[in-house]
């Protein structure tokens, strides 16, 4: 069937809210369609070129941020701290991999959430599930849980201001290499991790000293004080995604201008369904989440739809099988896909296959997360595939949502600062520790 912005409506679709007020939905999407794009097609092309390097094994992808952004926790501190964390992790990985790290946030649009059940029941009362702030409210009452189209407008403006600040940080001095390294040294000192990671950070110090001694510094070399950070989210709520899809005036191609990169979740990746069809028509780099039950044939079929032209840097296969399952099927998947000669990026989401319950809290153990990352790298390397990236739920804040790691969160202390409205995120120390632990793997993968 021919593609147009709204041709997805003819396909079966999952995980959409029911909007009772159809007139309001129409008004909102008409208005959104007239509002300025959040990203520019030229930026999207720049990201695709960087991701093409990842698909050739010449760069590494770091994708991360909130499980779900929220209206309540929106503020400059949150944006700044996650931005700083991304850069701190990127420095470690850039140095150890000896290659550029492409930084893509789950940010400025990561609002809509797929749910395992359409309804939530508490004490015998049943209400529609919370589907993210772009759809309905988190509070468990009837009014809040109604899907309200006007929330899309709020999400749009929050994304716009978030992007504005990210661009300012990226160009305005917050990305200075020496400064970012200094934050890492402070982290190592505070966390009393000195010994474990000091060798690596000492080498980074020496490298910075060396290039400065050669006369290359942040004053005369913009790339030492500036960076690029791109945005991404799950393209789940298709009325919103459609309204922000535009025809680029230079190439006349369709771009989804709600973010640089979009992905399809594990629950909505049916190859003959609306989400795959919708994204098949846009030029953006795409991702697709792949859970433990996936077969190589499904991924092949998805690649033929989402990357018809077999472009480099176009399609990111985001593996999220869980530490206990990844070894069962990933080697075979790699073997079969390798035969096809497909240009794919493979990255690991070690979060979504490792969620467990601890009392009333959903959590994830740091060791399991690290174990899945390690197994992903080992399996890829032994199959002759490049492990191209990592996809994390993380925040720059000191939350207590995942257990373990140096910050030593336990199941008993989860409640202290459990702030996520959806899945548990790594806190700043846990995410940075993960980057230090991954350093060696990235180095081996690159050599
Ligand atoms: C997510 O990334 O928040 C998510 C819902 O992932 P998945 O589709 O892999 O379950
Ligand atoms: Co999540």
mmCIF file of N, CA, C and O and ligand atoms in Angstrom, residues 66-68 106 110 113 289 349 351-352 362 364 393 422-424, ligand 2:
data_model
loop_
_atom_site.group_PDB
_atom_site.id
_atom_site.type_symbol
_atom_site.label_atom_id
_atom_site.label_comp_id
_atom_site.label_asym_id
_atom_site.label_seq_id
_atom_site.Cartn_x
_atom_site.Cartn_y
_atom_site.Cartn_z
ATOM 1 N N UNK A 66 15.439 9.192 30.400
ATOM 2 C CA UNK A 66 14.308 8.707 31.182
ATOM 3 C C UNK A 66 13.569 7.576 30.482
ATOM 4 O O UNK A 66 13.510 7.534 29.255
ATOM 5 N N UNK A 67 12.917 6.731 31.293
ATOM 6 C CA UNK A 67 11.962 5.789 30.713
ATOM 7 C C UNK A 67 10.832 6.609 30.125
ATOM 8 O O UNK A 67 10.467 6.454 28.973
ATOM 9 N N UNK A 68 10.293 7.511 30.958
ATOM 10 C CA UNK A 68 9.248 8.428 30.492
ATOM 11 C C UNK A 68 9.545 9.808 31.050
ATOM 12 O O UNK A 68 9.743 9.965 32.252
ATOM 13 N N UNK A 106 17.168 9.861 25.205
ATOM 14 C CA UNK A 106 15.737 9.538 25.256
ATOM 15 C C UNK A 106 15.139 10.781 25.888
ATOM 16 O O UNK A 106 14.943 10.845 27.104
ATOM 17 N N UNK A 110 10.051 11.808 24.775
ATOM 18 C CA UNK A 110 9.881 10.427 25.241
ATOM 19 C C UNK A 110 8.766 10.372 26.305
ATOM 20 O O UNK A 110 9.038 10.268 27.504
ATOM 21 N N UNK A 113 3.886 5.729 26.597
ATOM 22 C CA UNK A 113 4.339 4.427 27.081
ATOM 23 C C UNK A 113 3.394 3.292 26.690
ATOM 24 O O UNK A 113 2.182 3.398 26.873
ATOM 25 N N UNK A 289 13.051 -2.440 18.929
ATOM 26 C CA UNK A 289 13.404 -3.237 20.112
ATOM 27 C C UNK A 289 13.135 -4.707 19.824
ATOM 28 O O UNK A 289 12.095 -5.064 19.247
ATOM 29 N N UNK A 349 19.976 -2.926 24.925
ATOM 30 C CA UNK A 349 19.180 -2.299 25.994
ATOM 31 C C UNK A 349 19.146 -3.319 27.126
ATOM 32 O O UNK A 349 18.377 -4.277 27.070
ATOM 33 N N UNK A 351 18.113 -2.991 30.063
ATOM 34 C CA UNK A 351 17.156 -2.588 31.097
ATOM 35 C C UNK A 351 15.868 -3.437 31.035
ATOM 36 O O UNK A 351 15.451 -4.012 32.030
ATOM 37 N N UNK A 352 15.246 -3.470 29.829
ATOM 38 C CA UNK A 352 13.869 -3.963 29.773
ATOM 39 C C UNK A 352 13.697 -5.466 29.917
ATOM 40 O O UNK A 352 12.588 -5.929 30.168
ATOM 41 N N UNK A 362 9.046 -1.757 41.041
ATOM 42 C CA UNK A 362 9.740 -2.408 39.924
ATOM 43 C C UNK A 362 11.190 -1.986 40.042
ATOM 44 O O UNK A 362 11.478 -0.803 40.232
ATOM 45 N N UNK A 364 15.641 -3.057 38.972
ATOM 46 C CA UNK A 364 16.586 -3.817 38.155
ATOM 47 C C UNK A 364 17.903 -3.841 38.908
ATOM 48 O O UNK A 364 18.294 -2.822 39.489
ATOM 49 N N UNK A 393 18.131 3.319 30.382
ATOM 50 C CA UNK A 393 17.235 4.221 31.104
ATOM 51 C C UNK A 393 18.029 4.732 32.288
ATOM 52 O O UNK A 393 18.451 3.965 33.158
ATOM 53 N N UNK A 422 7.540 5.392 35.599
ATOM 54 C CA UNK A 422 7.420 4.194 34.777
ATOM 55 C C UNK A 422 8.482 3.180 35.185
ATOM 56 O O UNK A 422 8.396 2.609 36.256
ATOM 57 N N UNK A 423 9.524 2.998 34.380
ATOM 58 C CA UNK A 423 10.529 1.988 34.712
ATOM 59 C C UNK A 423 11.674 2.583 35.532
ATOM 60 O O UNK A 423 11.973 3.768 35.435
ATOM 61 N N UNK A 424 12.359 1.725 36.321
ATOM 62 C CA UNK A 424 13.490 2.171 37.149
ATOM 63 C C UNK A 424 14.724 2.535 36.310
ATOM 64 O O UNK A 424 15.119 1.792 35.417
HETATM 65 CO CO1 LIG B 2 11.125 1.713 29.998
#
